[in-house]
Coordinates of C-alpha atoms in Angstrom, one line a residue:
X1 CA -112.8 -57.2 53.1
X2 CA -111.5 -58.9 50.1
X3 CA -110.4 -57.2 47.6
X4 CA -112.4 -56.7 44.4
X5 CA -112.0 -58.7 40.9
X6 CA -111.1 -56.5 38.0
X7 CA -112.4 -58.8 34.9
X8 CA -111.9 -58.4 31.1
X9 CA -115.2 -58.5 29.3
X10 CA -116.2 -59.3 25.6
X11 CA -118.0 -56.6 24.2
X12 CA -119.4 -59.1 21.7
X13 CA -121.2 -61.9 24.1
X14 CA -121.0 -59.7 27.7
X15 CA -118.9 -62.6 29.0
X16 CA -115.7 -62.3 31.3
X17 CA -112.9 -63.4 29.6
X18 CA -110.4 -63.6 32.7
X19 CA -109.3 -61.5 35.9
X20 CA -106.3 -59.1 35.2
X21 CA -106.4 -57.8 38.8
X22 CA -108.2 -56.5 41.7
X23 CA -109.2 -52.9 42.4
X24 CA -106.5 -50.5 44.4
X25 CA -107.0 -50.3 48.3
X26 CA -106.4 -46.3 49.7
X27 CA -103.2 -47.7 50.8
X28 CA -102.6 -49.2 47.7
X29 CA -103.1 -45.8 45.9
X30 CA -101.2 -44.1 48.4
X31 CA -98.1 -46.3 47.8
X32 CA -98.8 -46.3 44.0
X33 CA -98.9 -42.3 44.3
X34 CA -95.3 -41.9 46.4
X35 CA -93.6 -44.1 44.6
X36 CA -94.5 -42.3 41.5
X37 CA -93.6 -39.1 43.6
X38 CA -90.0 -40.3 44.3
X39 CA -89.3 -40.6 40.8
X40 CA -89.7 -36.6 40.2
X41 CA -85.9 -36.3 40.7
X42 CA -85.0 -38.7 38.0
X43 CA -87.3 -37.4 35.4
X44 CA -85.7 -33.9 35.3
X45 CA -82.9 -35.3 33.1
X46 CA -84.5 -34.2 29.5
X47 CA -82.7 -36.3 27.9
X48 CA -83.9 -39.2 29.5
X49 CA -87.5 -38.0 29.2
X50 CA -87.0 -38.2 25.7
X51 CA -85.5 -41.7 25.6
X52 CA -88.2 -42.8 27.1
X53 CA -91.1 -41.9 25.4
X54 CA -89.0 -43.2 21.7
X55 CA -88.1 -46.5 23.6
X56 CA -92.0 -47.2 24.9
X57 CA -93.1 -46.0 21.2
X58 CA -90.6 -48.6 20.0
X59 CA -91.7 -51.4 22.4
X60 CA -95.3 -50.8 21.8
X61 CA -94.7 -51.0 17.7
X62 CA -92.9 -54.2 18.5
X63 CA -95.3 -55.3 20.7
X64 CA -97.9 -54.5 18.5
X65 CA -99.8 -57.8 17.2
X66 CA -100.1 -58.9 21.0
X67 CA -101.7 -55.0 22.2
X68 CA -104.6 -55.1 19.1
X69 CA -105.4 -58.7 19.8
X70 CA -106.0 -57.6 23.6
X71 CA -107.7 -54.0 22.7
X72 CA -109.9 -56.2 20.0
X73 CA -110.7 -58.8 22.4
X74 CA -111.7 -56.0 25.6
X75 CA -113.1 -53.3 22.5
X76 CA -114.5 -55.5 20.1
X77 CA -113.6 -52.0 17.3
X78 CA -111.5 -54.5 15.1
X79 CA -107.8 -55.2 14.4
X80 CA -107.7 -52.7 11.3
X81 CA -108.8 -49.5 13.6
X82 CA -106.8 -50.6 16.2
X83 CA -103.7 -50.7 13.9
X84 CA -104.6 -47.4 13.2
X85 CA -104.9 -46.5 17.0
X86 CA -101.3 -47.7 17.4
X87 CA -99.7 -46.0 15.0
X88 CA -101.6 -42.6 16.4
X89 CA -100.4 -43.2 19.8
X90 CA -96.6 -44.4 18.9
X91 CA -96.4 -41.4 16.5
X92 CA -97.9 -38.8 19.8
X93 CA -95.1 -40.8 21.8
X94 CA -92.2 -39.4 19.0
X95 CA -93.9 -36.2 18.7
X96 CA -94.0 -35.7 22.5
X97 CA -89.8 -36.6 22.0
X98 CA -88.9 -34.3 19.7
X99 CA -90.9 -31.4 22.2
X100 CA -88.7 -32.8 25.0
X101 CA -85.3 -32.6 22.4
X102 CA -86.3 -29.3 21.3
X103 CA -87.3 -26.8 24.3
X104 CA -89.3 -24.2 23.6
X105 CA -91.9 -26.1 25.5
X106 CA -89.9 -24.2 28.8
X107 CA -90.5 -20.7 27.7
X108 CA -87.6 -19.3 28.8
X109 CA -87.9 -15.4 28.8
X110 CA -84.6 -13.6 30.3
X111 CA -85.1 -9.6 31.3
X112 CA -81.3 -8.6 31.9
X113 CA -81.3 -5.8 34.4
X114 CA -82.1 -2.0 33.4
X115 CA -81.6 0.6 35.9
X116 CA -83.0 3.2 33.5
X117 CA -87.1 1.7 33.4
X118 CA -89.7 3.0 35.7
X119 CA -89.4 1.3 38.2
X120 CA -85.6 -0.3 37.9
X121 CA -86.1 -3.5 36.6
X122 CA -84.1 -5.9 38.0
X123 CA -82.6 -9.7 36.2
X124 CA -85.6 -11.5 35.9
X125 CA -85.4 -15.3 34.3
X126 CA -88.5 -17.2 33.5
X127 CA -88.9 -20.6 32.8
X128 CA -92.0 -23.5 33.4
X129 CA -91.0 -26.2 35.9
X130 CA -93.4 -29.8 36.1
X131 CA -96.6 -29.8 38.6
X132 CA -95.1 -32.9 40.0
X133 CA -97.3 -36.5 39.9
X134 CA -100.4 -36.3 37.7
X135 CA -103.4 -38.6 37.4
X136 CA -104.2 -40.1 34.9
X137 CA -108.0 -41.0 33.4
X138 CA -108.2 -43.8 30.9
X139 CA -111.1 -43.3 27.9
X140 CA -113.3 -46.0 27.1
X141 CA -113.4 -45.3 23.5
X142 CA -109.9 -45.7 22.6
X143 CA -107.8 -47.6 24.1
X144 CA -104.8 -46.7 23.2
X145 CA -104.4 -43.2 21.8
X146 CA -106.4 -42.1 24.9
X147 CA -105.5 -44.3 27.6
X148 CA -102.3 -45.5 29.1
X149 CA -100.1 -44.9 26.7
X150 CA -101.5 -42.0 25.3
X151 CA -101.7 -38.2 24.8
X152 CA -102.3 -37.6 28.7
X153 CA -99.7 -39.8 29.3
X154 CA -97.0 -38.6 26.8
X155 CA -97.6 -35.2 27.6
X156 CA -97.3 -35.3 31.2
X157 CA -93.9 -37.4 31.1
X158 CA -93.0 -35.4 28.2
X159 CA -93.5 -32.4 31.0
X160 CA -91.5 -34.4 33.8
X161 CA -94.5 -35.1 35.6
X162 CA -94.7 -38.9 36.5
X163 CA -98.1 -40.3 35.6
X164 CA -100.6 -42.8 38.3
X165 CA -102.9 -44.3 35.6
X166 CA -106.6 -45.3 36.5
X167 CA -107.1 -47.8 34.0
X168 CA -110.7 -47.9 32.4
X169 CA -112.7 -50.8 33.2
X170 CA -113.9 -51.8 29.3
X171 CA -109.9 -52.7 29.0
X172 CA -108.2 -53.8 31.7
X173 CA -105.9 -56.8 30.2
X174 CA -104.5 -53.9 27.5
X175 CA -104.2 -51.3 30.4
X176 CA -101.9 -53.6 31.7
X177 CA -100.2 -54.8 28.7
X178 CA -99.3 -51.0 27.9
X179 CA -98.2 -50.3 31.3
X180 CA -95.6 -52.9 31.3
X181 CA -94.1 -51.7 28.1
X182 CA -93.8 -48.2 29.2
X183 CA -92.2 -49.4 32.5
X184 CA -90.3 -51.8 30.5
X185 CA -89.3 -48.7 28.1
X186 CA -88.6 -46.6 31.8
X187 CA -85.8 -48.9 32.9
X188 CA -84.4 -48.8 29.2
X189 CA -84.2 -45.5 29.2
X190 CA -82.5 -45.4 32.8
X191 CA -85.1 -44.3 34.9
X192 CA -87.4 -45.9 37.5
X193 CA -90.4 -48.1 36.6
X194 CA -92.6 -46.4 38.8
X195 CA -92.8 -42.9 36.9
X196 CA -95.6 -44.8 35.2
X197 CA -97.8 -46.9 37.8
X198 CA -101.3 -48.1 36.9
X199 CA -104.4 -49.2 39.5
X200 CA -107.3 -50.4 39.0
X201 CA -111.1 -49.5 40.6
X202 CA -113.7 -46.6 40.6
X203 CA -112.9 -45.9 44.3
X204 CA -109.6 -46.0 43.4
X205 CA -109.9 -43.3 40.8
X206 CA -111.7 -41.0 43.9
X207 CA -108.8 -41.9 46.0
X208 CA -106.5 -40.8 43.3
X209 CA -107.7 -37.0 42.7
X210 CA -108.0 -36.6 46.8
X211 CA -104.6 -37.4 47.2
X212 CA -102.5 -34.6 48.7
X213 CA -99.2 -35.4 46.2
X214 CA -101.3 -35.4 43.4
X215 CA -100.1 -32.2 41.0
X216 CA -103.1 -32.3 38.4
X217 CA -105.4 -34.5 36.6
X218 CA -106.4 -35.4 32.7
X219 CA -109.2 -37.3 32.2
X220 CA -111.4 -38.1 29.1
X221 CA -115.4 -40.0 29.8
X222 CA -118.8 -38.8 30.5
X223 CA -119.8 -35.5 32.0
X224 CA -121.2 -36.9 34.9
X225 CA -118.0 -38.8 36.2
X226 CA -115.8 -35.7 35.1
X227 CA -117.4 -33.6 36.7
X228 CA -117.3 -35.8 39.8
X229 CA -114.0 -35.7 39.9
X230 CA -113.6 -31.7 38.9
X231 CA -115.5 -31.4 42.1
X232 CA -113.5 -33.6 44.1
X233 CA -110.5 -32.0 42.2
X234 CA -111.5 -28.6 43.5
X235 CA -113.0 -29.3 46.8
X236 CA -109.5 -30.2 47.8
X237 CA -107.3 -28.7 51.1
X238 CA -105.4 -27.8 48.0
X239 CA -107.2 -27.6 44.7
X240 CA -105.8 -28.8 41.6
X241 CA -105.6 -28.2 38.0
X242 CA -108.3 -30.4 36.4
X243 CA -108.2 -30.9 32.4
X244 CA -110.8 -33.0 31.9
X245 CA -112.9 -33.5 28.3
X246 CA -116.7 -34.4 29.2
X247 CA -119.1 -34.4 26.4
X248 CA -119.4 -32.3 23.1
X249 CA -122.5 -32.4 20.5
X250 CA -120.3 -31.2 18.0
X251 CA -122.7 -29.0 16.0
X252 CA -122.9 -29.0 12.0
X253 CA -124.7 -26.2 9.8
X254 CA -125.2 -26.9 6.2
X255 CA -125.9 -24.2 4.6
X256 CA -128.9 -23.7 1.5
X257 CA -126.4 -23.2 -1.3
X258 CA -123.9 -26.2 0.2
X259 CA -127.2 -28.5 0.3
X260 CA -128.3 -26.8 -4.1
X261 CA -124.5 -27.9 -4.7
X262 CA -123.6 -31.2 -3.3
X263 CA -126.4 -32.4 -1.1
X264 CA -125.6 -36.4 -2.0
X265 CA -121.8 -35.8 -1.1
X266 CA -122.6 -34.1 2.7
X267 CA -125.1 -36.6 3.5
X268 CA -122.7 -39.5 2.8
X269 CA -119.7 -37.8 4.6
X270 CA -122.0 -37.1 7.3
X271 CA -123.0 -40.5 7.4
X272 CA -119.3 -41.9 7.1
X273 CA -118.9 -39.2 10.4
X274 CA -121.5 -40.7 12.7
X275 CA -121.1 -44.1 12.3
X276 CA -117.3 -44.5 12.8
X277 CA -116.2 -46.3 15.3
X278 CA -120.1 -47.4 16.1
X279 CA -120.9 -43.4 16.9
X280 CA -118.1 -43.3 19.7
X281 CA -115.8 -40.8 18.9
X282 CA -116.0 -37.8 21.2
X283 CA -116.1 -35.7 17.8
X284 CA -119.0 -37.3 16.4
X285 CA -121.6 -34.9 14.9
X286 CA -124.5 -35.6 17.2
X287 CA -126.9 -32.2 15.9
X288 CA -126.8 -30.7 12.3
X289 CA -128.9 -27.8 11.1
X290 CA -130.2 -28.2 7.5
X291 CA -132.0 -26.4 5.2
X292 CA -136.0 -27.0 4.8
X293 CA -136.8 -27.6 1.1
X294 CA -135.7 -29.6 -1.8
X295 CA -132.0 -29.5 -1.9
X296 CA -132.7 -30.1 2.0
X297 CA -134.6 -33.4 1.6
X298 CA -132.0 -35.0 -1.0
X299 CA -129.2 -34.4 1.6
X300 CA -131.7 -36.4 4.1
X301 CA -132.1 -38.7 1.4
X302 CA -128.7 -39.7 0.7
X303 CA -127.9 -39.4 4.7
X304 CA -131.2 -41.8 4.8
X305 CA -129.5 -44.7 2.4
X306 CA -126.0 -44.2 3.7
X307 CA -126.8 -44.8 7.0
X308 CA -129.9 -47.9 6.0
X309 CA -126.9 -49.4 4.8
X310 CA -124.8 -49.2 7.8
X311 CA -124.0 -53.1 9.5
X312 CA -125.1 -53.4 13.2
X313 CA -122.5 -53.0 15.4
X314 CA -120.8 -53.6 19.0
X315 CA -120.5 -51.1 21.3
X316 CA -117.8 -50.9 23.8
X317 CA -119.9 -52.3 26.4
X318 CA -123.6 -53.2 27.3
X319 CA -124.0 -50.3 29.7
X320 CA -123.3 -48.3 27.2
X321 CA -125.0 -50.8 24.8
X322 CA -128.3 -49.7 27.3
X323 CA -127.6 -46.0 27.7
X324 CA -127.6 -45.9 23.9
X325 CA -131.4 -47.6 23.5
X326 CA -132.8 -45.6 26.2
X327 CA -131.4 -42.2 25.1
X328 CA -132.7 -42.6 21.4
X329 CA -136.0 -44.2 22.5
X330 CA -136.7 -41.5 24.8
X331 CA -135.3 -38.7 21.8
X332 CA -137.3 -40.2 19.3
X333 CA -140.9 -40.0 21.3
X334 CA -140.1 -36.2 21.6
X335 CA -142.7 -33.9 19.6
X336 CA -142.2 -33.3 16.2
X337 CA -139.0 -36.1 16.1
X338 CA -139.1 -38.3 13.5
X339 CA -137.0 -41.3 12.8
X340 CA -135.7 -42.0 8.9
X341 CA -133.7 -44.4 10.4
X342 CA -134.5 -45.7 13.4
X343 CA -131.9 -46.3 16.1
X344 CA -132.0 -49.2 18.1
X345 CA -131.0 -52.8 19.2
X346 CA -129.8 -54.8 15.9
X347 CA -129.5 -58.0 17.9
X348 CA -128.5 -59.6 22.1
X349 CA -125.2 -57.7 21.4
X350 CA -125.6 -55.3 18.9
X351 CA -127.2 -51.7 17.7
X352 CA -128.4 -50.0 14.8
X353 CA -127.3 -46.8 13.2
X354 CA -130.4 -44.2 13.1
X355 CA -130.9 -40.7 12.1
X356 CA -133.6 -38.7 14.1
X357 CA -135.4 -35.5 11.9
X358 CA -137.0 -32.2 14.0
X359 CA -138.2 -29.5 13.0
X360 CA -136.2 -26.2 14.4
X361 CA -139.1 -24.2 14.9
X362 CA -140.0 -27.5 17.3
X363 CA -136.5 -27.2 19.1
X364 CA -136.9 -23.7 19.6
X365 CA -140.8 -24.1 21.4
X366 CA -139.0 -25.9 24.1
X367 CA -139.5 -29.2 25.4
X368 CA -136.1 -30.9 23.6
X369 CA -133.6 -29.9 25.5
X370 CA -132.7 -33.9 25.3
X371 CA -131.5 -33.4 21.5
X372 CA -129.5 -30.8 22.3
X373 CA -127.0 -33.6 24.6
X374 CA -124.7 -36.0 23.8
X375 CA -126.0 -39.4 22.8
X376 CA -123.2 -41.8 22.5
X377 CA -122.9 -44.1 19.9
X378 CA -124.5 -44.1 16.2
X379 CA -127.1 -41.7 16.0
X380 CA -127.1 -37.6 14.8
X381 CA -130.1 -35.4 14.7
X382 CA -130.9 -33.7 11.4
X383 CA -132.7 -30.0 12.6
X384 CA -134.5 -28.6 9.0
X385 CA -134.8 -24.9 9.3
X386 CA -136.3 -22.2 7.3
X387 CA -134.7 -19.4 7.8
X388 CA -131.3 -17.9 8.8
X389 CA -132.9 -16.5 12.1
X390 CA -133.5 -19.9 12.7
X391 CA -129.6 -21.0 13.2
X392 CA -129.1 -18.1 15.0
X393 CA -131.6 -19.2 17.6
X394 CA -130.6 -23.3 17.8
X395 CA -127.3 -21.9 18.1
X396 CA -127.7 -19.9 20.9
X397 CA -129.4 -22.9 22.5
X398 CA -126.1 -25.0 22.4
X399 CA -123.5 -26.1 25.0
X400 CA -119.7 -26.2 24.7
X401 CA -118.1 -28.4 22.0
X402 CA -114.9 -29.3 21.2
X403 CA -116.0 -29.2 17.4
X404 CA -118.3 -27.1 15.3
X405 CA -118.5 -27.4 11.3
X406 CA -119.7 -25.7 8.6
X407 CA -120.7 -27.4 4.9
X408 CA -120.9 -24.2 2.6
X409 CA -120.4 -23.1 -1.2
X410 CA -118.2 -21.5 -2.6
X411 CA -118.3 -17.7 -2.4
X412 CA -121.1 -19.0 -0.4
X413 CA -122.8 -15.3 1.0
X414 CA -123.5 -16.7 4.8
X415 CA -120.6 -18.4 5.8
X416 CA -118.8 -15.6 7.1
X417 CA -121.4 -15.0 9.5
X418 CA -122.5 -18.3 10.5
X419 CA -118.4 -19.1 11.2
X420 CA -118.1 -16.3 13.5
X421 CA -121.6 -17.6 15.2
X422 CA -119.5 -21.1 15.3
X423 CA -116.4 -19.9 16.7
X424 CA -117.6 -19.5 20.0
X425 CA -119.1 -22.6 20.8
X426 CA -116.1 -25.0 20.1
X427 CA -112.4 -25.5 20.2
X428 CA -111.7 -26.4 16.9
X429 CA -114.3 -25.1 13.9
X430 CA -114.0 -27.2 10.4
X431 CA -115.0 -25.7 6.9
X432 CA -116.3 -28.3 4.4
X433 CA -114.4 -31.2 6.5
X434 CA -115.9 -34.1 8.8
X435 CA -114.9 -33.7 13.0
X436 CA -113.9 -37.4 13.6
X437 CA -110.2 -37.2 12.9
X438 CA -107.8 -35.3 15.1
X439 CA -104.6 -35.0 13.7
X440 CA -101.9 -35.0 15.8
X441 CA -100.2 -31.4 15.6
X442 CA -98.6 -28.3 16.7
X443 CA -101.5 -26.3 15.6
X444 CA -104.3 -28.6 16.8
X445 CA -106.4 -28.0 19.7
X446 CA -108.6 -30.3 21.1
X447 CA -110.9 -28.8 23.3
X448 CA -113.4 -26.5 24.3
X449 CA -115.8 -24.5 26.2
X450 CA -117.0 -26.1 29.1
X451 CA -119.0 -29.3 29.0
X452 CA -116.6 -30.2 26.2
X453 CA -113.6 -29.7 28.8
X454 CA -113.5 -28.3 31.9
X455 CA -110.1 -25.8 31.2
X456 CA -109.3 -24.2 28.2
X457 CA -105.9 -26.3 27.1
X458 CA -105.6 -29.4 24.3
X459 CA -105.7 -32.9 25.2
X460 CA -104.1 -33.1 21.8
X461 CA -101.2 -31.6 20.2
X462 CA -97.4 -30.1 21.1
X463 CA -99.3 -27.1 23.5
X464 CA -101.1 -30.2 25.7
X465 CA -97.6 -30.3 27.2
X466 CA -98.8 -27.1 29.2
X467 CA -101.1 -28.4 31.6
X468 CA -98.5 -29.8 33.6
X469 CA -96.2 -26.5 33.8
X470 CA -96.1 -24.1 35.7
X471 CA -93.9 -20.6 35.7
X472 CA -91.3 -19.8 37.8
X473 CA -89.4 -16.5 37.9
X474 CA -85.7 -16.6 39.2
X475 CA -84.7 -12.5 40.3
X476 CA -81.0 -11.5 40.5
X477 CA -80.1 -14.7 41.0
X478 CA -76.2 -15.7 40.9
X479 CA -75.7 -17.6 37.8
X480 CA -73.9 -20.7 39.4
X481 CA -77.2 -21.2 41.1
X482 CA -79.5 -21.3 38.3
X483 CA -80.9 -24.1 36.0
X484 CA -78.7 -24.2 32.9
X485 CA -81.4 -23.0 30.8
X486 CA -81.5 -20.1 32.2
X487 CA -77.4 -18.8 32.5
X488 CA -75.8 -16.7 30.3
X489 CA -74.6 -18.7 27.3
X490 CA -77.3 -21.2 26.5
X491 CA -75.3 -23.8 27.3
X492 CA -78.3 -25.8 26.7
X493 CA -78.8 -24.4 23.4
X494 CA -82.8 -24.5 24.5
X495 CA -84.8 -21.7 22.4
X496 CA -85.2 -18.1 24.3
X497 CA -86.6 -14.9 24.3

């Protein structure tokens, strides 16, 4: 059987542009995976690790008008977000460096022997050692900061872990323009190539998770194709860790005194919010709960003309182009749903922004559990209710998220409830702030309760390092035979406890 033709598309006219390459065999992946594998030994050197994650940051920043004229081209999101992309993912490549250079990242925890305890406690010497080869998910959505050169990516060479990349089909021409450069950045730093190898192909991405040296896998799309593979993941001889971020509605509650205060400034953040990016930020507030009434409606109004005023826009492709009309056609015909602005084709390649109004009293009859879902791409649904017992009940109704906000006044009487009704349903919860926007830090966390992500780590972040380490504890162990981390001395000088 010949093998299949992996294309680059335009987003913008649905046409191929050309063939990048063909879609990985099983014994393609299994070569791609144990050559990865044979790297392991080389990546332990730290300092190397290090050198190359600065060197591919440097490469892509010099590569940089050649990888946004390919992500524009594959994307169609436009050279000046892309340039902001790059500088995301070159500044998580650094970051990931100076976690590498600085150590703490290996926990080390030393017990020295005490005769005296109950029982006798003996030399115990912990540190966190690299899964081995991880797989790698691409994300449609951003093509950079999420796919092969990005936070997965960093993180699990960062860890030691060498990475098998399933490139994401809306991109393949960038995928493998990154991939070069970080191979190219490998052999600078004195490593192999292959402790970054990319393949192409959906069965290729089943192939990857089912194979017995694979360690762990990140991945970042749709709930249905992560949870394929969480499946697949887990249905192994051996199971692996699965990190994967699905879906997340990303909740907002504005409450009555934020809406009497500054009703015109929410509703044109919110606005701003939902139609960044043409709706496709997995933080996009997709469901906010507002308050019935006046103050109510002129946050709807200015929501209303921020949004009227939006261009039409290209999505990343026309599947998703489809899912996009179908999922607000079928939203809007839902009881009590109303459209201010409707969402909806805004030309052969195009869509409109639109805002969908219900009731909460009609959410709460039953019958809508479709608003209470992810709909990707330009569109939130504005929920009015009249009382507080109201939130409280859509709340309860909600899935995981990886965000959850809250719009309130100052010394605003229900926000400290309504944030500790917040706090459980996402990973990160904002406070008079907008979702799409995750700033790459040690205190960040980007994830959340499951269908947001299917573990409880960051994709995002110092800690995302984590996912591909695991303990080990050395006991009464000579010292010539342990790490250097771990001997008395620090010769390492790594941070202990």
């Amino acid at each position: 059987m010949a093998a299949e033709p992996v294309w680059s598309v335009d987003p913008r006219t649905g046409k191929p542009r050309e063939q990048v390459a063909v879609e990985a065999t099983a014994d393609e992946i299994d070569g791609a995976v144990r050559a990865a594998a044979a790297t392991r030994e080389a990546l332990a050197d730290r300092t190397a690790r290090a050198a190359l994650l600065r060197t591919a940051a440097d490469l892509l920043d010099e590569a940089a008008p050649q990888v946004i004229e390919a992500a524009d081209a594959e994307t169609a999101l436009g050279p000046v977000r892309l340039t902001g992309e790059l500088a995301r993912t070159t500044a998580q490549l650094r970051a990931f460096a100076d976690v590498v250079d600085e150590g703490s990242f290996l926990d080390v925890r030393i017990d020295l022997p005490d005769p005296t305890t109950t029982p006798p406690r003996p030399d115990l010497r912990r540190w966190k050692i690299p899964l081995g080869v991880v797989a790698v998910y691409a994300a449609s959505n951003f093509p950079l900061a999420f796919s092969v050169p990005g936070g997965d990516t960093a993180s699990a060479l960062a860890a030691g872990c060498p990475v098998v990349i399933k490139a994401h089909p809306d991109h393949p021409a960038t995928s493998e323009l990154c991939a070069s450069l970080l191979r190219r950045a490998a052999s600078k730093a004195g490593l192999p190539e292959d402790v970054v190898v990319l393949v192409h192909g959906f069965d290729a991405g089943v192939e990857l998770v089912r194979h017995p040296l694979v360690a762990a896998a990140g991945f970042t799309g749709s709930v249905r194709g992560g949870r394929a593979l969480f499946d697949a993941a887990a249905a192994r001889p051996v199971p692996i860790p699965f990190h994967g971020e699905l879906g997340s509605l990303n909740p907002v509650v504005i409450t009555g005194a934020a809406a009497e205060e500054r009703a015109a400034e929410i509703g044109a953040g919110l606005a701003a919010s939902v139609t960044m990016g043409q709706g496709q930020f997995c933080t996009k507030p997709g469901f906010v709960l507002a308050p019935a009434g006046e103050a109510g409606d002129r946050f709807v109004s200015a929501l209303t003309d921020a949004v009227s005023q939006t261009e039409p826009g290209v999505m990343l492709d026309h599947r998703m182009r489809g899912a996009f009309l179908t999922g607000t056609t079928e939203r809007a015909e839902l009881t009590g749903v109303a459209a201010p602005v409707t969402p909806g084709a805004g030309g052969e390649h195009t869509v409109n922004a639109g805002i969908l109004t219900v009731d909460a009293g009609d959410v709460l009859a039953g019958g809508h559990d479709a608003l209470l879902e992810e709909c990707f791409g330009p569109v939130t649904v504005v929920s009015r209710y009249t009382t507080r017992e109201e939130i409280t009940a859509v709340l309860a109704l909600l899935p995981g998220n990886l965000t959850a906000t809250l719009q309130m006044a100052d010394e605003d009487p229900e926000a400290a409830s309504l944030l500790a009704e917040l706090t459980p349903l996402a990973g990160r919860v904002l406070v008079n702030g907008w979702p799409t926007g995750v700033a790459v830090a040690a205190a960040q966390h980007h994830g959340g309760p499951y269908p947001a992500t299917t573990s409880t780590s960051t994709s995002v972040g110092a800690t995302a390092i984590e996912r591909w380490l695991r303990p080990v504890t050395y006991q009464s162990t000579p010292q010539h035979l342990l790490p250097p981390e771990l001997r008395d001395g620090n010769p390492l000088d790594v941070p202990r406890r």
